[in-house]
Amino acid sequence: MKRMFQWICVAAFIGGIMSWTSCKLRKDNAPSVEASEFIPKAPDYNDATMWVTVDGDTDGTGADIFYVVSTWEEDWTTEDGRICHYADVWNQEHREHMGSLESKKVAAYMSPGNRFFAPYYRHTTIDAWLTQNEDTIMRRERLAMDDVRAAFDHFQAQRDQSRPFIIVGFSQGGLAVVELLKHINDETYRQLAAAYVLGYKVTEHDMAQCSHIRPAESETDTGVTICYNTVKDVKYIKPITSASDICINPVNWRTDATPATLHDTITVTLSPAYHVLVVTGYSGSEYPPYKDFINVGDIHSCEPWLYSECLAKNIAVRTKKWREKNGN
């Protein structure tokens, strides 16, 4: 792994930490705000500066990729002393974290042959997840997901809908992918080549709620959801981070325990019993532990980077298959 990603784990965290979070996000009233709490101004997705975009589709045969970044900020305080539990899309430092340190690096391997779009959004801070308090997480997560849904609706309205699209998200972005699959209607779903949930879980409850969530079974099926989490041993599975009910190996695209070799020295084996990837021959030393919670036996921060070549190839395969099935 390139050292340029070494400290991603220090800032990036898991926006989809609780399995119930993706199932129980409130859709009724706006989140309550404490008197001393600061809520950043909402993004305007008509503003091009609210997006990281790369057009790498030179011949018009690719897909439109909608990518959702992970969590980058800790709680912070305004000059007048108010605490904020969200990233601020108008704050240059926060934009650098979301853009230069993640979206643009992901775009480097996902955008060739495709059109890439990644919105800046008011993702919840690391501190929300560390509380593991249901009321706190649901209240704050609703704001972040409102932004993501608004961004996706703008993306869908502006793009050429004769083209396939792909949704990808890492960590908190993985939660966003699950929520977007619940959000889209059947007509939009038919345009979906695949959805990739990296470093987050998909539960039986999610699938019972949403017919758009269909687990991938091979390298070439379309309209499916690809999900995986990586650990060194199943004993390191954390219920609040990686206890998924589906998983597929992104190296050999199997759902059984057939091992796959990556980069000549790393073995990646899926555990059908635990729905998680177990790796040997890889230390994950690029990703030091964060607050003794992630990268401790699990290798959460490697998810978009360790398998980048596999993901780039698979996006092309599923896009081609979607076009063949749809005569496009």
mmCIF file of N, CA and C in Angstrom, residues 218-295:
data_model
loop_
_atom_site.group_PDB
_atom_site.id
_atom_site.type_symbol
_atom_site.label_atom_id
_atom_site.label_comp_id
_atom_site.label_asym_id
_atom_site.label_seq_id
_atom_site.Cartn_x
_atom_site.Cartn_y
_atom_site.Cartn_z
ATOM 1 N N SER A 218 -21.581 -12.978 -7.827
ATOM 2 C CA SER A 218 -20.502 -13.275 -8.770
ATOM 3 C C SER A 218 -19.827 -11.987 -9.195
ATOM 4 N N GLU A 219 -18.946 -12.091 -10.153
ATOM 5 C CA GLU A 219 -18.204 -10.933 -10.658
ATOM 6 C C GLU A 219 -19.023 -10.096 -11.623
ATOM 7 N N THR A 220 -20.086 -10.671 -12.190
ATOM 8 C CA THR A 220 -20.735 -10.012 -13.325
ATOM 9 C C THR A 220 -22.195 -9.652 -13.118
ATOM 10 N N ASP A 221 -22.830 -10.046 -12.013
ATOM 11 C CA ASP A 221 -24.249 -9.724 -11.862
ATOM 12 C C ASP A 221 -24.425 -8.224 -11.671
ATOM 13 N N THR A 222 -25.571 -7.717 -12.070
ATOM 14 C CA THR A 222 -25.819 -6.277 -12.035
ATOM 15 C C THR A 222 -27.030 -5.961 -11.152
ATOM 16 N N GLY A 223 -27.133 -4.691 -10.761
ATOM 17 C CA GLY A 223 -28.197 -4.288 -9.860
ATOM 18 C C GLY A 223 -28.003 -4.828 -8.459
ATOM 19 N N VAL A 224 -26.772 -5.221 -8.147
ATOM 20 C CA VAL A 224 -26.486 -5.901 -6.881
ATOM 21 C C VAL A 224 -25.673 -5.011 -5.947
ATOM 22 N N THR A 225 -25.586 -5.459 -4.691
ATOM 23 C CA THR A 225 -24.814 -4.753 -3.675
ATOM 24 C C THR A 225 -23.598 -5.577 -3.298
ATOM 25 N N ILE A 226 -22.443 -4.965 -3.422
ATOM 26 C CA ILE A 226 -21.169 -5.566 -3.035
ATOM 27 C C ILE A 226 -20.820 -5.031 -1.655
ATOM 28 N N CYS A 227 -20.540 -5.917 -0.719
ATOM 29 C CA CYS A 227 -20.221 -5.488 0.644
ATOM 30 C C CYS A 227 -19.082 -6.343 1.183
ATOM 31 N N TYR A 228 -18.119 -5.715 1.853
ATOM 32 C CA TYR A 228 -17.071 -6.475 2.536
ATOM 33 C C TYR A 228 -16.455 -5.654 3.659
ATOM 34 N N ASN A 229 -15.921 -6.383 4.648
ATOM 35 C CA ASN A 229 -15.119 -5.822 5.737
ATOM 36 C C ASN A 229 -13.924 -6.735 5.944
ATOM 37 N N THR A 230 -12.796 -6.184 6.351
ATOM 38 C CA THR A 230 -11.552 -6.939 6.417
ATOM 39 C C THR A 230 -11.010 -7.012 7.838
ATOM 40 N N VAL A 231 -10.642 -8.237 8.262
ATOM 41 C CA VAL A 231 -10.040 -8.450 9.584
ATOM 42 C C VAL A 231 -8.860 -9.405 9.439
ATOM 43 N N LYS A 232 -8.031 -9.454 10.484
ATOM 44 C CA LYS A 232 -6.926 -10.406 10.505
ATOM 45 C C LYS A 232 -7.367 -11.769 11.020
ATOM 46 N N ASP A 233 -8.439 -11.765 11.804
ATOM 47 C CA ASP A 233 -8.988 -12.992 12.372
ATOM 48 C C ASP A 233 -10.435 -12.688 12.756
ATOM 49 N N VAL A 234 -11.305 -13.698 12.682
ATOM 50 C CA VAL A 234 -12.712 -13.453 12.982
ATOM 51 C C VAL A 234 -12.918 -12.985 14.425
ATOM 52 N N LYS A 235 -11.959 -13.260 15.291
ATOM 53 C CA LYS A 235 -12.101 -12.804 16.682
ATOM 54 C C LYS A 235 -12.051 -11.284 16.785
ATOM 55 N N TYR A 236 -11.606 -10.625 15.724
ATOM 56 C CA TYR A 236 -11.527 -9.157 15.728
ATOM 57 C C TYR A 236 -12.766 -8.491 15.123
ATOM 58 N N ILE A 237 -13.762 -9.268 14.760
ATOM 59 C CA ILE A 237 -14.999 -8.674 14.255
ATOM 60 C C ILE A 237 -15.627 -7.834 15.357
ATOM 61 N N LYS A 238 -16.005 -6.626 15.013
ATOM 62 C CA LYS A 238 -16.649 -5.733 15.969
ATOM 63 C C LYS A 238 -18.124 -5.602 15.582
ATOM 64 N N PRO A 239 -19.023 -5.972 16.462
ATOM 65 C CA PRO A 239 -20.447 -5.941 16.117
ATOM 66 C C PRO A 239 -20.903 -4.589 15.587
ATOM 67 N N ILE A 240 -20.332 -3.520 16.082
ATOM 68 C CA ILE A 240 -20.802 -2.208 15.655
ATOM 69 C C ILE A 240 -20.120 -1.709 14.391
ATOM 70 N N THR A 241 -19.171 -2.475 13.854
ATOM 71 C CA THR A 241 -18.507 -2.031 12.627
ATOM 72 C C THR A 241 -18.593 -3.027 11.482
ATOM 73 N N SER A 242 -18.371 -4.300 11.735
ATOM 74 C CA SER A 242 -18.179 -5.231 10.625
ATOM 75 C C SER A 242 -19.061 -6.471 10.683
ATOM 76 N N ALA A 243 -20.062 -6.488 11.525
ATOM 77 C CA ALA A 243 -20.941 -7.658 11.627
ATOM 78 C C ALA A 243 -22.025 -7.598 10.554
ATOM 79 N N SER A 244 -21.630 -7.841 9.323
ATOM 80 C CA SER A 244 -22.558 -7.784 8.196
ATOM 81 C C SER A 244 -23.228 -9.134 7.990
ATOM 82 N N ASP A 245 -24.346 -9.110 7.292
ATOM 83 C CA ASP A 245 -25.030 -10.354 6.938
ATOM 84 C C ASP A 245 -24.759 -10.764 5.502
ATOM 85 N N ILE A 246 -23.994 -9.974 4.765
ATOM 86 C CA ILE A 246 -23.581 -10.366 3.418
ATOM 87 C C ILE A 246 -22.123 -9.993 3.226
ATOM 88 N N CYS A 247 -21.470 -10.690 2.309
ATOM 89 C CA CYS A 247 -20.068 -10.382 1.986
ATOM 90 C C CYS A 247 -19.708 -11.094 0.687
ATOM 91 N N ILE A 248 -18.826 -10.474 -0.084
ATOM 92 C CA ILE A 248 -18.260 -11.114 -1.261
ATOM 93 C C ILE A 248 -16.785 -10.763 -1.307
ATOM 94 N N ASN A 249 -15.977 -11.701 -1.772
ATOM 95 C CA ASN A 249 -14.536 -11.496 -1.856
ATOM 96 C C ASN A 249 -14.226 -10.666 -3.102
ATOM 97 N N PRO A 250 -13.683 -9.450 -2.954
ATOM 98 C CA PRO A 250 -13.452 -8.596 -4.124
ATOM 99 C C PRO A 250 -12.224 -8.987 -4.947
ATOM 100 N N VAL A 251 -11.529 -10.046 -4.531
ATOM 101 C CA VAL A 251 -10.368 -10.507 -5.298
ATOM 102 C C VAL A 251 -10.770 -11.602 -6.279
ATOM 103 N N ASN A 252 -11.546 -12.588 -5.800
ATOM 104 C CA ASN A 252 -11.983 -13.660 -6.708
ATOM 105 C C ASN A 252 -13.496 -13.652 -6.953
ATOM 106 N N TRP A 253 -14.202 -12.737 -6.336
ATOM 107 C CA TRP A 253 -15.639 -12.549 -6.503
ATOM 108 C C TRP A 253 -16.426 -13.826 -6.232
ATOM 109 N N ARG A 254 -16.036 -14.468 -5.126
ATOM 110 C CA ARG A 254 -16.742 -15.654 -4.649
ATOM 111 C C ARG A 254 -17.357 -15.357 -3.284
ATOM 112 N N THR A 255 -18.406 -16.114 -2.959
ATOM 113 C CA THR A 255 -19.051 -15.949 -1.654
ATOM 114 C C THR A 255 -18.806 -17.163 -0.753
ATOM 115 N N ASP A 256 -17.906 -18.050 -1.202
ATOM 116 C CA ASP A 256 -17.516 -19.183 -0.361
ATOM 117 C C ASP A 256 -16.114 -18.952 0.182
ATOM 118 N N ALA A 257 -15.526 -19.970 0.770
ATOM 119 C CA ALA A 257 -14.238 -19.814 1.452
ATOM 120 C C ALA A 257 -13.035 -20.074 0.555
ATOM 121 N N THR A 258 -13.228 -20.037 -0.766
ATOM 122 C CA THR A 258 -12.094 -20.211 -1.675
ATOM 123 C C THR A 258 -11.122 -19.044 -1.512
ATOM 124 N N PRO A 259 -9.865 -19.314 -1.129
ATOM 125 C CA PRO A 259 -8.921 -18.207 -0.912
ATOM 126 C C PRO A 259 -8.487 -17.572 -2.224
ATOM 127 N N ALA A 260 -8.092 -16.308 -2.133
ATOM 128 C CA ALA A 260 -7.608 -15.566 -3.304
ATOM 129 C C ALA A 260 -6.295 -14.903 -2.948
ATOM 130 N N THR A 261 -5.411 -14.817 -3.936
ATOM 131 C CA THR A 261 -4.102 -14.188 -3.722
ATOM 132 C C THR A 261 -4.107 -12.781 -4.291
ATOM 133 N N LEU A 262 -3.629 -11.838 -3.484
ATOM 134 C CA LEU A 262 -3.599 -10.435 -3.881
ATOM 135 C C LEU A 262 -2.171 -9.921 -3.746
ATOM 136 N N HIS A 263 -1.682 -9.258 -4.787
ATOM 137 C CA HIS A 263 -0.330 -8.671 -4.772
ATOM 138 C C HIS A 263 0.744 -9.704 -4.429
ATOM 139 N N ASP A 264 0.521 -10.959 -4.821
ATOM 140 C CA ASP A 264 1.472 -12.066 -4.710
ATOM 141 C C ASP A 264 1.682 -12.591 -3.291
ATOM 142 N N THR A 265 1.492 -11.768 -2.276
ATOM 143 C CA THR A 265 1.852 -12.183 -0.915
ATOM 144 C C THR A 265 0.675 -12.187 0.064
ATOM 145 N N ILE A 266 -0.448 -11.644 -0.342
ATOM 146 C CA ILE A 266 -1.587 -11.514 0.572
ATOM 147 C C ILE A 266 -2.662 -12.529 0.197
ATOM 148 N N THR A 267 -3.137 -13.258 1.180
ATOM 149 C CA THR A 267 -4.232 -14.198 0.961
ATOM 150 C C THR A 267 -5.504 -13.641 1.582
ATOM 151 N N VAL A 268 -6.549 -13.597 0.785
ATOM 152 C CA VAL A 268 -7.843 -13.062 1.230
ATOM 153 C C VAL A 268 -8.867 -14.189 1.170
ATOM 154 N N THR A 269 -9.415 -14.532 2.322
ATOM 155 C CA THR A 269 -10.374 -15.635 2.409
ATOM 156 C C THR A 269 -11.653 -15.152 3.070
ATOM 157 N N LEU A 270 -12.775 -15.414 2.436
ATOM 158 C CA LEU A 270 -14.065 -15.028 3.008
ATOM 159 C C LEU A 270 -14.520 -16.092 4.009
ATOM 160 N N SER A 271 -15.013 -15.639 5.130
ATOM 161 C CA SER A 271 -15.622 -16.541 6.104
ATOM 162 C C SER A 271 -17.131 -16.546 5.882
ATOM 163 N N PRO A 272 -17.689 -17.617 5.314
ATOM 164 C CA PRO A 272 -19.137 -17.666 5.095
ATOM 165 C C PRO A 272 -19.933 -17.615 6.394
ATOM 166 N N ALA A 273 -19.332 -18.080 7.474
ATOM 167 C CA ALA A 273 -20.038 -18.089 8.757
ATOM 168 C C ALA A 273 -20.171 -16.696 9.347
ATOM 169 N N TYR A 274 -19.160 -15.860 9.095
ATOM 170 C CA TYR A 274 -19.137 -14.526 9.710
ATOM 171 C C TYR A 274 -19.301 -13.384 8.699
ATOM 172 N N HIS A 275 -19.331 -13.704 7.412
ATOM 173 C CA HIS A 275 -19.534 -12.684 6.368
ATOM 174 C C HIS A 275 -18.477 -11.589 6.466
ATOM 175 N N VAL A 276 -17.223 -11.991 6.509
ATOM 176 C CA VAL A 276 -16.125 -11.043 6.631
ATOM 177 C C VAL A 276 -14.921 -11.607 5.892
ATOM 178 N N LEU A 277 -14.013 -10.733 5.455
ATOM 179 C CA LEU A 277 -12.785 -11.163 4.800
ATOM 180 C C LEU A 277 -11.686 -11.313 5.844
ATOM 181 N N VAL A 278 -10.958 -12.430 5.778
ATOM 182 C CA VAL A 278 -9.835 -12.663 6.680
ATOM 183 C C VAL A 278 -8.565 -12.650 5.836
ATOM 184 N N VAL A 279 -7.619 -11.769 6.177
ATOM 185 C CA VAL A 279 -6.400 -11.645 5.389
ATOM 186 C C VAL A 279 -5.196 -12.172 6.158
ATOM 187 N N THR A 280 -4.284 -12.807 5.425
ATOM 188 C CA THR A 280 -2.980 -13.203 5.955
ATOM 189 C C THR A 280 -1.912 -12.682 5.011
ATOM 190 N N GLY A 281 -0.711 -12.471 5.546
ATOM 191 C CA GLY A 281 0.378 -11.954 4.726
ATOM 192 C C GLY A 281 0.340 -10.457 4.543
ATOM 193 N N TYR A 282 -0.493 -9.788 5.332
ATOM 194 C CA TYR A 282 -0.610 -8.330 5.244
ATOM 195 C C TYR A 282 -0.762 -7.781 6.651
ATOM 196 N N SER A 283 0.127 -6.894 7.036
ATOM 197 C CA SER A 283 0.106 -6.388 8.409
ATOM 198 C C SER A 283 -0.848 -5.229 8.597
ATOM 199 N N GLY A 284 -1.078 -4.474 7.515
ATOM 200 C CA GLY A 284 -1.896 -3.279 7.661
ATOM 201 C C GLY A 284 -1.184 -2.202 8.454
ATOM 202 N N SER A 285 0.154 -2.244 8.449
ATOM 203 C CA SER A 285 0.929 -1.304 9.272
ATOM 204 C C SER A 285 0.800 0.140 8.795
ATOM 205 N N GLU A 286 0.291 0.342 7.562
ATOM 206 C CA GLU A 286 0.055 1.708 7.102
ATOM 207 C C GLU A 286 -1.031 2.397 7.911
ATOM 208 N N TYR A 287 -1.829 1.595 8.603
ATOM 209 C CA TYR A 287 -3.006 2.107 9.281
ATOM 210 C C TYR A 287 -2.914 1.850 10.784
ATOM 211 N N PRO A 288 -2.290 2.748 11.524
ATOM 212 C CA PRO A 288 -2.172 2.547 12.973
ATOM 213 C C PRO A 288 -3.524 2.615 13.654
ATOM 214 N N PRO A 289 -3.665 2.034 14.839
ATOM 215 C CA PRO A 289 -4.951 2.049 15.545
ATOM 216 C C PRO A 289 -5.431 3.467 15.803
ATOM 217 N N TYR A 290 -6.741 3.635 15.733
ATOM 218 C CA TYR A 290 -7.346 4.933 16.035
ATOM 219 C C TYR A 290 -8.174 4.789 17.309
ATOM 220 N N LYS A 291 -7.755 5.501 18.361
ATOM 221 C CA LYS A 291 -8.442 5.495 19.657
ATOM 222 C C LYS A 291 -8.729 4.080 20.143
ATOM 223 N N ASP A 292 -7.788 3.167 19.808
ATOM 224 C CA ASP A 292 -7.880 1.773 20.251
ATOM 225 C C ASP A 292 -9.203 1.133 19.824
ATOM 226 N N PHE A 293 -9.732 1.600 18.692
ATOM 227 C CA PHE A 293 -11.037 1.090 18.273
ATOM 228 C C PHE A 293 -10.997 0.474 16.888
ATOM 229 N N ILE A 294 -10.570 1.219 15.879
ATOM 230 C CA ILE A 294 -10.434 0.642 14.545
ATOM 231 C C ILE A 294 -8.967 0.364 14.263
ATOM 232 N N ASN A 295 -8.739 -0.534 13.307
ATOM 233 C CA ASN A 295 -7.393 -1.003 12.960
ATOM 234 C C ASN A 295 -6.736 -1.707 14.139
#
